[in-house]
XYZ file of C-alpha atoms in Angstrom:
619
model
C -15.240 60.004 45.303
C -11.489 58.849 45.027
C -10.520 62.165 43.644
C -11.669 64.363 46.464
C -10.152 62.194 49.217
C -7.268 63.577 51.246
C -7.695 66.927 49.077
C -4.572 69.022 48.347
C -4.774 72.673 48.175
C -5.220 72.901 44.289
C -7.286 70.941 41.992
C -6.875 70.928 38.041
C -10.230 69.767 36.101
C -9.116 69.224 32.497
C -10.127 66.926 29.504
C -11.478 66.959 26.130
C -14.274 69.570 25.467
C -17.841 68.553 26.493
C -16.903 65.991 28.896
C -18.246 67.886 32.031
C -15.125 69.435 33.602
C -17.076 72.580 34.449
C -20.263 70.552 35.831
C -17.667 68.400 37.830
C -15.573 71.492 39.111
C -18.713 73.285 40.315
C -19.960 69.930 41.935
C -16.538 69.257 43.589
C -16.373 72.849 44.826
C -19.872 72.600 46.308
C -19.140 69.380 48.101
C -16.038 70.716 49.775
C -17.623 74.066 50.672
C -20.649 72.008 52.222
C -17.836 70.172 54.285
C -17.069 73.331 55.869
C -13.994 74.090 53.695
C -13.448 77.676 52.118
C -13.153 77.181 48.400
C -12.335 79.198 45.456
C -13.428 78.006 41.883
C -11.566 79.558 38.878
C -12.221 79.261 35.424
C -9.136 79.475 32.973
C -11.372 78.609 30.050
C -11.722 81.745 27.341
C -15.038 80.449 27.002
C -16.358 80.043 30.484
C -19.610 79.188 31.603
C -19.242 78.728 35.355
C -21.427 81.679 35.972
C -24.082 80.141 33.661
C -24.034 76.867 35.833
C -24.675 78.734 39.048
C -26.951 81.228 37.737
C -25.103 84.094 38.554
C -22.888 86.761 37.138
C -19.220 86.104 38.276
C -16.321 87.877 35.819
C -12.953 88.555 36.401
C -12.928 89.231 40.269
C -13.614 86.764 43.309
C -17.291 86.681 43.776
C -19.000 85.071 46.741
C -21.722 82.445 45.544
C -24.607 83.410 48.059
C -26.443 80.192 48.159
C -23.244 78.336 48.958
C -21.446 79.387 52.179
C -17.795 79.524 52.115
C -17.820 79.239 48.297
C -16.346 81.781 46.096
C -15.812 81.856 42.176
C -13.979 83.932 39.661
C -13.451 83.742 35.644
C -10.242 85.085 34.209
C -11.423 87.325 31.482
C -8.552 87.229 28.836
C -9.638 90.272 27.505
C -9.677 92.191 30.970
C -6.566 90.535 31.814
C -4.929 91.767 28.477
C -5.772 95.371 29.011
C -4.764 95.346 32.594
C -1.393 93.813 31.230
C -0.907 96.426 28.561
C -1.544 99.139 31.082
C 0.930 97.980 33.532
C 3.596 97.882 30.820
C 2.593 100.941 28.711
C 1.565 103.379 31.366
C 5.421 103.737 33.257
C 6.740 104.900 29.893
C 4.022 107.188 28.795
C 5.323 110.737 28.884
C 8.860 109.370 29.246
C 9.087 107.818 25.866
C 8.632 109.576 22.359
C 4.878 109.280 21.299
C 5.876 107.083 18.497
C 7.916 104.346 20.761
C 5.012 104.147 22.878
C 2.541 103.557 19.936
C 4.920 100.842 18.605
C 4.817 99.282 22.166
C 0.779 99.487 22.352
C 0.589 97.732 18.855
C 3.075 95.203 19.771
C 0.685 94.287 22.546
C -2.553 94.112 20.520
C -2.133 90.469 19.398
C -3.706 87.194 20.707
C -0.435 86.198 22.150
C -0.554 89.092 24.578
C -4.136 88.132 25.460
C -2.713 84.357 26.285
C 0.008 85.478 28.436
C -1.928 88.074 30.333
C -4.564 85.541 31.392
C -1.701 83.257 32.235
C -0.175 85.955 34.386
C -3.475 85.947 36.455
C -3.404 82.180 36.627
C 0.165 81.818 37.745
C -0.451 84.649 40.392
C -3.187 82.481 42.015
C -0.770 79.522 42.154
C 2.141 81.361 43.479
C 0.844 84.374 45.572
C -0.440 83.112 49.042
C -1.804 86.603 49.694
C -4.449 86.498 46.853
C -5.771 83.020 47.971
C -5.181 83.284 51.687
C -8.818 83.033 52.618
C -9.380 79.601 50.939
C -8.443 76.092 51.732
C -8.781 74.674 48.486
C -8.601 76.638 45.016
C -10.020 74.686 41.970
C -9.281 75.552 38.445
C -11.774 74.618 35.858
C -9.632 74.771 32.639
C -10.096 75.183 28.764
C -10.008 71.981 26.788
C -7.337 69.661 26.528
C -5.062 71.273 23.687
C -5.582 74.894 24.915
C -4.690 73.560 28.635
C -1.538 71.919 27.556
C -0.389 75.006 25.731
C -0.902 76.878 29.001
C 0.813 74.513 31.164
C 3.533 74.757 28.816
C 4.030 78.382 29.012
C 5.885 78.626 32.363
C 8.534 76.496 30.666
C 8.439 78.310 27.502
C 8.872 81.665 28.781
C 11.391 80.754 31.510
C 13.450 79.516 28.891
C 12.873 82.456 26.722
C 13.793 84.974 29.296
C 16.940 83.058 30.529
C 18.310 83.020 26.918
C 16.963 86.515 25.779
C 19.111 89.483 25.536
C 16.886 91.830 23.452
C 15.036 94.691 24.800
C 11.629 94.033 23.481
C 9.366 90.824 22.087
C 5.988 90.868 20.832
C 4.790 91.293 24.382
C 6.507 94.785 24.675
C 9.596 95.509 26.865
C 11.260 92.408 28.226
C 11.705 93.987 31.550
C 8.280 93.409 32.149
C 8.715 89.685 31.416
C 11.729 89.554 33.642
C 9.895 90.528 36.662
C 7.472 87.635 36.145
C 10.462 84.955 36.159
C 10.244 83.950 39.613
C 6.439 83.783 39.182
C 6.711 81.284 36.562
C 9.320 79.299 38.189
C 7.068 79.089 41.361
C 4.031 78.159 39.062
C 5.890 75.294 37.734
C 6.999 73.804 41.166
C 3.361 74.262 42.477
C 2.031 72.384 39.494
C 4.596 69.462 39.796
C 4.206 69.243 43.720
C 1.936 66.225 44.228
C 1.309 67.222 48.044
C -0.063 70.476 46.586
C -1.796 69.975 43.471
C -3.925 67.373 41.922
C -4.903 66.779 38.053
C -8.393 65.413 37.469
C -8.759 63.979 34.062
C -12.156 64.062 32.944
C -13.388 61.765 30.216
C -16.814 60.213 28.811
C -17.145 56.448 28.312
C -16.191 56.815 24.649
C -13.077 55.638 22.945
C -12.060 59.086 21.463
C -12.394 60.826 24.638
C -10.570 58.160 26.628
C -7.535 58.157 23.922
C -7.627 61.950 24.533
C -7.058 61.784 28.258
C -4.418 59.174 27.785
C -2.521 61.530 25.591
C -3.204 64.022 28.240
C -1.993 61.919 30.969
C 1.260 61.101 29.173
C 1.912 64.812 28.400
C 1.226 66.187 31.854
C 3.353 63.537 33.176
C 6.186 64.689 30.996
C 5.581 68.138 32.678
C 6.191 66.480 35.936
C 2.579 66.621 37.201
C 2.215 63.297 38.525
C -0.863 63.360 41.052
C -3.578 62.399 38.495
C -7.000 61.062 38.766
C -9.271 59.923 36.455
C -13.216 60.718 36.374
C -15.378 59.025 33.768
C -18.446 61.138 33.556
C -22.000 60.298 32.174
C -22.020 56.523 32.045
C -25.503 55.303 30.902
C -26.882 52.906 33.614
C -27.273 49.432 32.505
C -31.073 49.343 33.588
C -31.909 51.917 30.902
C -30.728 49.276 28.089
C -33.424 46.948 28.770
C -36.348 48.068 26.553
C -34.586 50.508 23.978
C -32.647 49.903 21.114
C -30.769 53.275 21.211
C -29.808 52.891 24.865
C -28.741 49.153 24.445
C -26.424 50.390 21.691
C -25.084 53.137 23.826
C -24.564 50.933 26.572
C -22.878 48.248 24.563
C -20.505 51.000 22.905
C -19.610 52.479 26.441
C -18.796 49.278 27.613
C -16.443 48.397 24.617
C -14.753 51.705 25.009
C -14.089 51.174 28.666
C -12.993 47.482 27.960
C -10.444 48.928 25.379
C -9.285 51.974 27.604
C -5.482 52.780 27.028
C -3.389 50.904 29.528
C -1.693 54.047 30.714
C -5.170 55.058 32.596
C -5.500 51.517 34.401
C -3.020 52.577 36.988
C -4.767 55.875 37.990
C -7.614 56.122 40.661
C -10.823 56.004 38.734
C -14.347 57.241 39.665
C -17.443 56.588 37.290
C -20.489 58.974 37.512
C -23.727 57.817 35.833
C -25.494 59.793 33.389
C -28.272 61.978 34.819
C -31.625 62.456 33.360
C -31.382 66.339 33.499
C -28.908 69.201 32.817
C -26.360 69.850 35.406
C -27.531 73.591 36.081
C -28.222 75.052 39.548
C -27.270 73.761 42.768
C -29.752 70.947 43.246
C -28.547 69.252 40.022
C -25.024 69.872 40.962
C -25.385 68.334 44.345
C -26.706 65.423 42.765
C -23.718 64.733 40.503
C -21.572 63.300 43.150
C -24.417 61.923 45.299
C -25.026 58.019 45.646
C -28.690 58.651 46.037
C -31.149 58.060 42.886
C -31.272 61.116 40.811
C -34.256 63.445 41.081
C -35.007 65.496 38.182
C -35.670 69.084 39.585
C -37.916 69.876 36.443
C -39.421 66.352 36.042
C -42.350 66.278 33.770
C -44.891 63.255 34.010
C -43.303 60.446 32.435
C -46.568 59.516 30.608
C -46.671 62.812 28.495
C -45.811 62.131 24.966
C -42.626 63.425 23.644
C -43.369 66.106 21.300
C -42.341 65.603 17.723
C -39.493 67.508 16.501
C -39.368 68.115 12.675
C -35.824 67.719 11.212
C -34.502 70.246 8.861
C -31.524 67.640 7.808
C -27.929 68.227 7.292
C -28.532 67.146 3.692
C -30.496 70.294 3.351
C -27.547 72.487 4.656
C -25.129 70.606 2.325
C -27.549 71.300 -0.989
C -27.092 74.974 -0.114
C -23.436 74.884 0.404
C -22.691 72.839 -2.731
C -24.336 75.619 -5.059
C -21.286 77.916 -4.893
C -18.824 75.042 -6.079
C -16.196 76.243 -3.596
C -15.782 78.188 -0.475
C -14.911 78.016 3.147
C -16.890 76.172 5.579
C -15.997 76.741 9.286
C -17.445 74.495 11.979
C -17.505 76.492 15.508
C -18.747 75.921 18.817
C -18.180 74.848 22.298
C -15.756 71.844 22.870
C -17.370 68.344 22.697
C -20.420 69.418 20.598
C -19.288 67.203 17.958
C -17.674 69.624 15.503
C -15.213 67.234 14.080
C -18.206 64.697 13.363
C -20.173 67.491 11.571
C -17.225 68.783 9.739
C -16.377 65.238 8.402
C -19.716 64.527 7.539
C -20.150 67.748 5.347
C -16.921 67.090 3.648
C -17.829 63.537 2.962
C -21.069 64.354 1.493
C -19.518 67.192 -0.840
C -16.856 64.689 -2.089
C -19.599 62.134 -2.673
C -21.036 64.613 -5.047
C -17.718 64.963 -7.047
C -16.737 68.246 -5.573
C -13.095 68.920 -4.408
C -12.858 69.057 -0.839
C -10.125 69.768 1.784
C -11.072 68.671 5.193
C -8.850 70.560 7.967
C -8.619 71.677 11.578
C -7.377 74.279 13.723
C -7.822 72.434 17.004
C -4.687 71.470 18.721
C -6.583 68.146 19.822
C -7.624 67.071 16.411
C -9.310 63.742 15.651
C -9.999 64.285 12.088
C -8.284 60.930 11.029
C -9.821 59.072 13.661
C -13.224 60.310 12.650
C -12.965 59.850 8.905
C -11.352 56.528 9.494
C -10.544 55.888 5.677
C -10.150 57.560 2.368
C -12.464 58.545 -0.564
C -12.006 60.286 -3.917
C -12.011 64.050 -4.107
C -11.287 64.282 -0.346
C -7.923 65.484 1.041
C -7.536 65.606 4.568
C -4.957 68.135 6.345
C -4.331 69.966 9.850
C -2.783 73.322 10.859
C -0.225 72.053 13.256
C 1.277 74.626 15.457
C 4.576 73.049 15.822
C 4.757 72.317 12.312
C 3.751 75.807 11.049
C 6.220 77.241 13.723
C 9.069 75.427 12.420
C 8.118 76.162 8.801
C 7.907 79.832 9.706
C 10.998 80.036 11.333
C 13.001 78.556 8.478
C 11.324 80.850 6.019
C 12.340 83.727 8.055
C 15.757 82.694 8.624
C 16.169 82.028 4.690
C 14.756 85.345 3.806
C 15.567 88.143 6.401
C 18.328 86.160 7.915
C 20.129 85.529 4.731
C 21.809 89.168 4.439
C 22.643 89.441 8.138
C 26.033 88.980 9.652
C 26.551 86.488 12.459
C 25.429 88.644 15.230
C 22.432 89.820 13.403
C 21.460 86.336 12.585
C 21.825 85.234 16.318
C 19.646 88.117 17.333
C 16.836 86.989 14.697
C 17.104 83.330 15.819
C 16.644 84.420 19.390
C 13.606 86.268 18.346
C 12.159 83.644 16.722
C 12.447 81.427 19.790
C 9.708 83.491 21.581
C 6.501 81.679 22.004
C 4.687 84.561 20.342
C 6.228 83.008 16.837
C 3.722 80.296 17.084
C 0.679 82.952 16.784
C 2.216 84.606 13.627
C 2.789 81.200 12.106
C -0.811 79.833 12.795
C -2.230 82.767 11.427
C -0.298 82.610 8.466
C -1.554 79.070 7.752
C -4.985 79.804 8.623
C -4.438 82.790 5.962
C -3.369 80.035 3.341
C -6.467 77.943 4.208
C -8.804 80.692 3.280
C -6.974 81.421 0.247
C -7.302 77.616 -0.676
C -11.031 78.152 -0.683
C -11.032 80.250 -3.825
C -10.780 76.907 -5.954
C -12.309 74.143 -3.813
C -14.304 73.650 -0.899
C -12.379 73.832 2.715
C -14.283 72.535 5.404
C -12.487 73.474 8.568
C -12.971 71.801 12.214
C -12.166 74.740 14.384
C -10.677 74.532 18.011
C -13.222 75.065 20.892
C -14.735 78.645 20.829
C -12.285 80.564 23.138
C -9.181 79.237 21.156
C -10.654 80.018 17.871
C -11.775 83.703 18.981
C -8.155 84.508 19.724
C -7.181 83.310 16.148
C -10.012 85.433 14.730
C -8.807 88.270 16.756
C -5.364 87.957 15.181
C -7.071 88.108 11.903
C -8.923 91.142 12.597
C -5.759 92.969 13.952
C -4.060 92.194 10.736
C -7.038 93.638 8.932
C -7.120 96.856 10.694
C -3.084 97.165 10.230
C -3.749 96.655 6.540
C -6.603 98.801 6.352
C -4.471 101.621 8.002
C -1.752 101.218 5.436
C -3.826 101.179 2.227
C -6.290 103.957 3.785
C -4.905 106.822 1.747
C -3.810 104.950 -1.466
C -7.114 104.290 -2.981
C -5.965 100.962 -3.917
C -8.338 97.967 -3.659
C -7.150 95.261 -1.271
C -8.631 91.831 0.374
C -7.774 90.630 3.753
C -8.622 87.238 5.250
C -10.958 89.024 7.669
C -12.962 90.443 4.768
C -13.371 86.835 3.204
C -14.594 85.459 6.674
C -17.387 88.557 6.521
C -18.501 87.643 2.942
C -21.019 84.706 3.197
C -20.541 84.025 -0.536
C -16.959 82.958 0.377
C -17.331 81.768 3.925
C -20.075 79.962 5.762
C -19.962 79.842 9.392
C -21.872 76.911 11.032
C -22.464 77.097 14.914
C -22.557 73.411 16.216
C -24.206 72.871 19.618
C -26.129 70.361 21.679
C -29.933 70.817 22.582
C -28.841 71.601 26.069
C -28.933 74.870 28.299
C -25.164 75.264 28.670
C -24.126 74.575 25.222
C -27.080 76.979 23.483
C -25.999 79.756 25.682
C -22.294 79.211 24.638
C -23.385 79.099 21.040
C -25.572 82.237 21.380
C -22.578 84.121 23.077
C -20.265 82.970 20.131
C -22.820 84.361 17.538
C -22.675 87.379 19.174
C -19.179 87.884 19.292
C -18.927 86.896 15.513
C -21.535 89.591 14.641
C -19.381 92.098 16.470
C -16.872 91.203 13.943
C -19.347 91.525 11.093
C -19.445 87.816 10.546
C -22.948 86.464 10.364
C -23.228 82.854 11.251
C -24.914 81.118 8.104
C -26.461 78.203 10.038
C -26.566 76.362 13.307
C -26.240 72.565 13.538
C -28.103 70.856 16.762
C -25.875 67.599 17.008
C -26.626 64.264 18.739
C -30.272 64.959 19.597
C -31.857 62.306 21.495
C -35.282 64.141 20.877
C -34.673 63.403 17.282
C -34.081 59.895 17.958
C -37.411 59.187 19.623
C -36.016 57.151 22.463
C -37.852 54.539 24.779
C -35.633 54.657 27.730
C -37.084 56.442 30.782
C -33.802 58.617 31.557
C -33.430 59.225 27.659
C -36.946 60.154 27.215
C -36.511 62.695 30.320
C -33.421 64.166 28.565
C -35.332 64.486 25.183
C -37.893 66.533 27.051
C -35.479 68.770 28.383
C -34.105 69.120 24.518
C -37.373 70.180 22.954
C -37.452 73.569 24.325
C -33.953 74.350 23.321
C -34.405 73.363 19.971
C -37.546 75.587 19.859
C -35.494 78.449 20.828
C -32.967 77.742 18.248
C -35.356 77.433 15.430
C -37.571 80.448 16.304
C -35.123 82.718 17.702
C -31.532 82.112 17.304
C -30.715 80.764 13.739
C -31.663 81.978 10.144
C -31.368 78.324 9.009
C -30.720 74.988 11.089
C -29.972 71.304 10.936
C -30.978 68.786 13.491
C -28.619 65.493 13.660
C -30.085 62.639 15.721
C -28.339 60.529 18.124
C -27.168 57.401 16.348
C -27.194 53.719 17.511
C -23.566 53.472 16.029
C -21.038 56.035 16.437
C -20.562 58.038 13.350
C -16.936 56.822 12.245
C -15.915 56.259 8.678
C -17.145 57.585 5.249
C -20.318 55.407 5.180
C -21.575 56.233 9.022
C -20.742 59.924 8.402
C -22.744 60.227 4.917
C -25.824 58.422 7.102
C -25.560 61.859 9.009
C -26.580 63.769 6.084
C -29.325 61.687 5.271
C -32.698 63.159 4.337
C -34.552 60.630 6.503
C -36.521 61.851 9.604
C -37.023 60.231 12.774
C -40.025 58.141 13.258
C -43.240 60.223 14.057
C -44.914 60.557 17.511
C -47.884 62.411 18.763
C -47.403 65.900 20.017
C -46.593 69.197 18.802
C -43.981 69.801 15.989
C -41.296 72.292 15.337
C -41.842 73.439 11.726
C -38.335 74.583 10.160
C -40.051 76.247 7.335
C -42.051 78.521 9.699
C -39.237 78.840 12.313
C -37.041 81.001 10.190
C -36.161 83.740 12.465
C -35.384 87.395 11.784
C -31.822 88.209 12.446
C -30.919 89.627 15.912
C -29.571 93.083 15.787
C -25.739 92.736 14.946
C -24.722 95.284 17.547
C -21.729 97.341 17.148
C -19.393 96.362 14.277
C -15.633 95.773 14.531
C -13.213 93.095 15.122
C -13.298 90.815 18.110
C -10.551 92.614 19.686
C -12.890 95.258 20.608
C -15.580 92.991 22.214
C-alpha cells in the first residue's frame, strides 16, 4: 500500500460520504499497530461509527482497543466538546459578572457554531499538543464527509484572521479572550497540516465518476490550503472475474472502468492504490485485516454458495410518492449517512412528482452538492436550487448592513462589519435560508437533499434553539406562533425519509439518526433502502454473497425500524438524468426466486418509544 509507505506522524482520511473512509482508516490503524507501531485513531465526524466498526464503545476519550495491541481510538463528541468549551468560558466569570451577563454569555454559546468550534478545539489540540499524543507513533484522523472537512480545515485560517482583526469584546462564541488563547494553537495547527513531513492526506474514492470528481475538487481545495502531501485510494473496485456470467456485474464493471478512464487529470499525478470490493461488510477485526491484504478474501460469515437467495418483496419508491403526492405540497427531507444515495433518491422523488404535474423545488443543504450532475437535464414543473453557505452569508451580511448599519455612524458601521466577519455569521445565514425553504413548502413541494447526518443535525440544532427562544418570548403573551421546528414536527407539512443501505453500519447509523430525530419530536415518515443488491437478484458469486448479507438487514428495517419503507434495487445503468431517475420510482419488482419473502404489508412496525422530548441540543 503506497499510502502507508514511509508513514508520517499524522494521517487524514477524507472524501465523499460512503466511500469507506472509516473502514480504510481502521484497517490502516490495525496494519500499523500489527507492525509494532503505537497508533491513535481519532474520528472527527459528528456521526462517527468507529466504535461500531470495532464492536466496542469508544466515546470522547482515548480508549484502548483490547483486541489490537498498541492501538487506541477516540471519537470527538461535538456535544461533549461544546459543553466542556462552555464550562471553560463561563465558569471563570460566574459569580464575578452579574447573573444577567452570565446568562447572556450562556445563550450566545448555545448555537451549532459553538459546537463546531469546540470540536475543532479538541482536533487542533491533538495536532499541536505533543503531551496529548506523546504515547503514540502515529495519529490517524477519520474525518467527516468532504464538505464538512473542508470547512473544518478552513477554520484555523478563518478564526486566526478574525482574531487578528477583531477588536470587540464578545462574539457568538462568548468572550473573545477565550478565543485569543487559541490563536497560537490554531497557527500551529495550520503549520502541522501543511507540513508534508508530518501530515499525509489520504483521498478516498469509489470507482464512480461522481466520487472521483468530488475527490478532484477536494484535492484542489486542500492544495490551495497548503496541504500538498496527498495520496489517492480507490476503494471497492469490482474484480473483473465477477463480470463473466452476470449482466449486472458486467454493467458495474464497465461503468467503473469508464469512470476510472475519465478520472480528472489532477488525480493522475497522485500516488494511487486500488482496493477490490469484498464480498462482506467491513465490520470486525478479521474483515478489517483483509481489507489491505493481497490474499483472497474469506467471508467471516460465509453461507453455502449453493443456498438460494431469499426473495425480498419490494415496497417500491412509487408507493411512497403516491402517499406524498396526496397533500399537494409540503417539505420532503432526505436524511442519512453520507454515500447512501440521498441525492439520487431526492432527485427521483422530485422528478416523479413533477412528472405528475405537481410544482416541485429540488434543493440541497449539502456543501458537496451534486444535484445538477444527478438530474443532468430539465423538465417541466421542476426547479433546482441550493443553500450555498457562501452566497447566503454574503446575502445576510449585505442585508444587515443595509438595515442595522444604515443608521450607524462610521465607527458603529465599522464595528458591525467586524462582527459580521465572524465565521458564526454563516450559521445564522444558513439557518435563515433553511427557514425560507420550509416556508416555501406551504405552496409547493420542496424536496431537500440534506448534508450527511452530523452536519444536518447541527442545522436542526440551530432550528431547535431558535424555537426555544421564540417560545420563551411568546410564552406569556397568549399569542399563537409558528416556528420552523414546529413545521418539521408536523408530518402533514414535513415528511422525513431516512435513506440507508442494507449494510450493518449504514443501518445502525440510520437507527441512531431516527433516535436523534425522535428526541426532537420529529418522527421519520419512511425509510428508503437504496442500491440493494438483493433486490436485483445477481448471479455473480461476490454480489450474491453481499446480497445474502443484505437480507437480514432488510428484515430488521421492515419488521422493527420503519413504519413504511421502500426498497430500491441496484441498477445496471447509473441513475442519472430524468428518464433513469423516473425508473427508480417504477412499480416493477425484481424477478422472483425461491426462498422466504419479506412482506411489506405485514412488516409494518409498531413505533419505538420516542424517548424524551425536546430539541437535539439536549440529546
